[in-house]
GROMACS .gro file of C-alpha atoms in nm:
model
  193
    1UNK     CA    1   0.164  -0.303  -1.830
    2UNK     CA    2   0.084   0.069  -1.845
    3UNK     CA    3   0.158   0.284  -1.542
    4UNK     CA    4  -0.028   0.593  -1.424
    5UNK     CA    5   0.112   0.833  -1.162
    6UNK     CA    6  -0.140   1.050  -0.978
    7UNK     CA    7   0.038   1.268  -0.726
    8UNK     CA    8   0.231   1.018  -0.510
    9UNK     CA    9   0.023   0.714  -0.610
   10UNK     CA   10   0.127   0.462  -0.871
   11UNK     CA   11  -0.136   0.263  -1.059
   12UNK     CA   12  -0.016  -0.026  -1.274
   13UNK     CA   13  -0.303  -0.145  -1.486
   14UNK     CA   14  -0.372  -0.408  -1.748
   15UNK     CA   15  -0.531  -0.263  -2.059
   16UNK     CA   16  -0.746  -0.472  -2.291
   17UNK     CA   17  -0.895  -0.348  -2.618
   18UNK     CA   18  -1.211  -0.504  -2.757
   19UNK     CA   19  -1.438  -0.422  -3.049
   20UNK     CA   20  -1.757  -0.523  -2.871
   21UNK     CA   21  -1.718  -0.290  -2.568
   22UNK     CA   22  -1.901   0.040  -2.586
   23UNK     CA   23  -1.776   0.195  -2.261
   24UNK     CA   24  -1.467   0.179  -2.039
   25UNK     CA   25  -1.482  -0.098  -1.777
   26UNK     CA   26  -1.267  -0.106  -1.464
   27UNK     CA   27  -1.211  -0.430  -1.277
   28UNK     CA   28  -1.030  -0.436  -0.942
   29UNK     CA   29  -0.857  -0.764  -0.852
   30UNK     CA   30  -0.675  -0.800  -0.518
   31UNK     CA   31  -0.373  -0.974  -0.657
   32UNK     CA   32  -0.343  -0.826  -1.000
   33UNK     CA   33  -0.471  -0.476  -0.941
   34UNK     CA   34  -0.660  -0.265  -1.189
   35UNK     CA   35  -0.772  -0.399  -1.526
   36UNK     CA   36  -0.932  -0.176  -1.785
   37UNK     CA   37  -1.126  -0.288  -2.091
   38UNK     CA   38  -1.217  -0.035  -2.358
   39UNK     CA   39  -1.313  -0.016  -2.723
   40UNK     CA   40  -1.026  -0.051  -2.968
   41UNK     CA   41  -1.069   0.316  -3.065
   42UNK     CA   42  -0.984   0.437  -2.713
   43UNK     CA   43  -0.627   0.552  -2.668
   44UNK     CA   44  -0.419   0.474  -2.362
   45UNK     CA   45  -0.425   0.846  -2.277
   46UNK     CA   46  -0.808   0.843  -2.282
   47UNK     CA   47  -0.804   0.544  -2.045
   48UNK     CA   48  -0.557   0.719  -1.814
   49UNK     CA   49  -0.780   1.028  -1.810
   50UNK     CA   50  -1.075   0.806  -1.716
   51UNK     CA   51  -0.874   0.643  -1.435
   52UNK     CA   52  -0.780   0.989  -1.303
   53UNK     CA   53  -1.151   1.074  -1.283
   54UNK     CA   54  -1.221   0.743  -1.106
   55UNK     CA   55  -0.934   0.769  -0.856
   56UNK     CA   56  -1.162   0.850  -0.561
   57UNK     CA   57  -1.385   0.554  -0.649
   58UNK     CA   58  -1.077   0.325  -0.672
   59UNK     CA   59  -0.950   0.453  -0.336
   60UNK     CA   60  -1.283   0.400  -0.165
   61UNK     CA   61  -1.340   0.053  -0.312
   62UNK     CA   62  -0.985  -0.073  -0.248
   63UNK     CA   63  -0.952   0.064   0.104
   64UNK     CA   64  -1.292  -0.075   0.201
   65UNK     CA   65  -1.170  -0.421   0.097
   66UNK     CA   66  -0.845  -0.384   0.293
   67UNK     CA   67  -0.923  -0.183   0.603
   68UNK     CA   68  -0.639  -0.351   0.793
   69UNK     CA   69  -0.383  -0.214   0.548
   70UNK     CA   70  -0.518   0.137   0.503
   71UNK     CA   71  -0.652   0.239   0.842
   72UNK     CA   72  -0.491   0.568   0.933
   73UNK     CA   73  -0.286   0.558   1.252
   74UNK     CA   74  -0.370   0.840   1.488
   75UNK     CA   75  -0.095   1.030   1.658
   76UNK     CA   76  -0.197   0.974   2.017
   77UNK     CA   77  -0.036   0.810   2.316
   78UNK     CA   78  -0.091   0.432   2.332
   79UNK     CA   79  -0.239   0.417   1.979
   80UNK     CA   80  -0.181   0.077   1.816
   81UNK     CA   81   0.032   0.020   1.507
   82UNK     CA   82   0.010  -0.309   1.315
   83UNK     CA   83   0.331  -0.492   1.229
   84UNK     CA   84   0.359  -0.858   1.123
   85UNK     CA   85   0.011  -0.943   1.245
   86UNK     CA   86   0.032  -0.785   1.589
   87UNK     CA   87  -0.055  -0.441   1.719
   88UNK     CA   88   0.201  -0.253   1.922
   89UNK     CA   89   0.156   0.055   2.143
   90UNK     CA   90   0.285   0.394   2.039
   91UNK     CA   91   0.465   0.620   2.282
   92UNK     CA   92   0.504   0.989   2.196
   93UNK     CA   93   0.783   1.206   2.330
   94UNK     CA   94   0.820   1.576   2.259
   95UNK     CA   95   1.181   1.689   2.270
   96UNK     CA   96   1.397   1.996   2.226
   97UNK     CA   97   1.582   1.817   1.946
   98UNK     CA   98   1.519   1.943   1.593
   99UNK     CA   99   1.510   1.595   1.443
  100UNK     CA  100   1.197   1.380   1.472
  101UNK     CA  101   1.235   1.003   1.501
  102UNK     CA  102   1.039   0.679   1.479
  103UNK     CA  103   1.172   0.358   1.635
  104UNK     CA  104   1.061   0.016   1.754
  105UNK     CA  105   1.216  -0.114   2.073
  106UNK     CA  106   1.110  -0.377   2.327
  107UNK     CA  107   0.768  -0.428   2.173
  108UNK     CA  108   0.674  -0.059   2.149
  109UNK     CA  109   0.688   0.209   1.885
  110UNK     CA  110   0.825   0.547   1.983
  111UNK     CA  111   0.775   0.874   1.798
  112UNK     CA  112   0.992   1.166   1.908
  113UNK     CA  113   0.915   1.513   1.777
  114UNK     CA  114   1.032   1.866   1.846
  115UNK     CA  115   0.811   2.088   2.067
  116UNK     CA  116   0.825   2.351   1.794
  117UNK     CA  117   0.626   2.151   1.538
  118UNK     CA  118   0.258   2.235   1.494
  119UNK     CA  119   0.008   1.956   1.560
  120UNK     CA  120  -0.060   1.925   1.187
  121UNK     CA  121   0.313   1.904   1.105
  122UNK     CA  122   0.363   1.647   1.384
  123UNK     CA  123   0.091   1.427   1.230
  124UNK     CA  124   0.240   1.458   0.880
  125UNK     CA  125   0.589   1.380   1.009
  126UNK     CA  126   0.463   1.084   1.212
  127UNK     CA  127   0.280   0.935   0.913
  128UNK     CA  128   0.582   0.977   0.686
  129UNK     CA  129   0.832   0.831   0.936
  130UNK     CA  130   0.602   0.539   1.022
  131UNK     CA  131   0.545   0.455   0.654
  132UNK     CA  132   0.919   0.480   0.582
  133UNK     CA  133   0.989   0.242   0.871
  134UNK     CA  134   0.725  -0.008   0.753
  135UNK     CA  135   0.856   0.008   0.396
  136UNK     CA  136   1.210  -0.060   0.517
  137UNK     CA  137   1.083  -0.360   0.718
  138UNK     CA  138   0.889  -0.485   0.414
  139UNK     CA  139   1.213  -0.474   0.212
  140UNK     CA  140   1.381  -0.685   0.483
  141UNK     CA  141   1.100  -0.931   0.563
  142UNK     CA  142   0.953  -1.016   0.222
  143UNK     CA  143   1.269  -1.184   0.085
  144UNK     CA  144   1.290  -1.387   0.408
  145UNK     CA  145   0.942  -1.526   0.337
  146UNK     CA  146   1.012  -1.598  -0.030
  147UNK     CA  147   1.342  -1.567  -0.213
  148UNK     CA  148   1.297  -1.308  -0.485
  149UNK     CA  149   1.002  -1.129  -0.318
  150UNK     CA  150   1.037  -0.752  -0.344
  151UNK     CA  151   0.846  -0.456  -0.206
  152UNK     CA  152   0.644  -0.228  -0.434
  153UNK     CA  153   0.446   0.095  -0.396
  154UNK     CA  154   0.141   0.014  -0.609
  155UNK     CA  155  -0.165   0.125  -0.415
  156UNK     CA  156  -0.425  -0.098  -0.583
  157UNK     CA  157  -0.298  -0.453  -0.563
  158UNK     CA  158  -0.157  -0.685  -0.298
  159UNK     CA  159   0.113  -0.802  -0.532
  160UNK     CA  160   0.209  -0.919  -0.876
  161UNK     CA  161   0.416  -1.203  -1.020
  162UNK     CA  162   0.653  -1.140  -1.308
  163UNK     CA  163   0.889  -1.380  -1.483
  164UNK     CA  164   1.173  -1.277  -1.253
  165UNK     CA  165   1.016  -1.185  -0.917
  166UNK     CA  166   0.716  -1.144  -0.693
  167UNK     CA  167   0.634  -0.788  -0.592
  168UNK     CA  168   0.431  -0.727  -0.276
  169UNK     CA  169   0.243  -0.420  -0.158
  170UNK     CA  170   0.460  -0.285   0.128
  171UNK     CA  171   0.150  -0.247   0.346
  172UNK     CA  172   0.128  -0.627   0.370
  173UNK     CA  173   0.402  -0.605   0.636
  174UNK     CA  174   0.116  -0.511   0.871
  175UNK     CA  175  -0.026  -0.864   0.833
  176UNK     CA  176   0.107  -1.186   0.984
  177UNK     CA  177   0.379  -1.387   0.812
  178UNK     CA  178   0.120  -1.660   0.741
  179UNK     CA  179  -0.112  -1.412   0.567
  180UNK     CA  180   0.177  -1.269   0.364
  181UNK     CA  181   0.286  -1.622   0.269
  182UNK     CA  182  -0.070  -1.695   0.151
  183UNK     CA  183  -0.060  -1.394  -0.081
  184UNK     CA  184   0.279  -1.512  -0.213
  185UNK     CA  185   0.142  -1.863  -0.272
  186UNK     CA  186  -0.164  -1.724  -0.453
  187UNK     CA  187   0.061  -1.509  -0.671
  188UNK     CA  188   0.280  -1.810  -0.754
  189UNK     CA  189  -0.032  -2.002  -0.857
  190UNK     CA  190  -0.155  -1.697  -1.053
  191UNK     CA  191  -0.489  -1.688  -0.874
  192UNK     CA  192  -0.732  -1.401  -0.897
  193UNK     CA  193  -0.968  -1.283  -0.625
   0.00000   0.00000   0.00000
């Protein structure tokens, strides 16, 4: 399966060549991600260039289908952050410490940040620390739900099944265990959406 990196995003895509196709077709499947069909004369580099041009369209289409996974969390007191199907309050604490932090304790998230950071830098730091925390939890929780389930960073699929493992979009850790298990079951049965 070809891979395209655009900035920090990874796009794994299936690439099919056909003689009877006159233009490049993109198909977006929840479980299996991006599929591209093009004429046999098109090179993989041409297809990658086309996907680069269509990145905004892919983002818009995918995120519209999965608002629960891609809704941006605002950095404000008592904002809600989704984790394993529930939403937990966020507490913000400005400190004199130089090191920002993001923790979960007693049913609440806590973001600590230095007074000296600009508002923009605080938001960037918050997003990065929150995503790192969720990715770490995805690495822990997914194998508990299914032995051999691993976390992946692909932006445009919920997961994929290979011969040796099941890979799940780390953002799924925002959904309930039952919803994650359903995605795993669908992947095992090689369903498409």
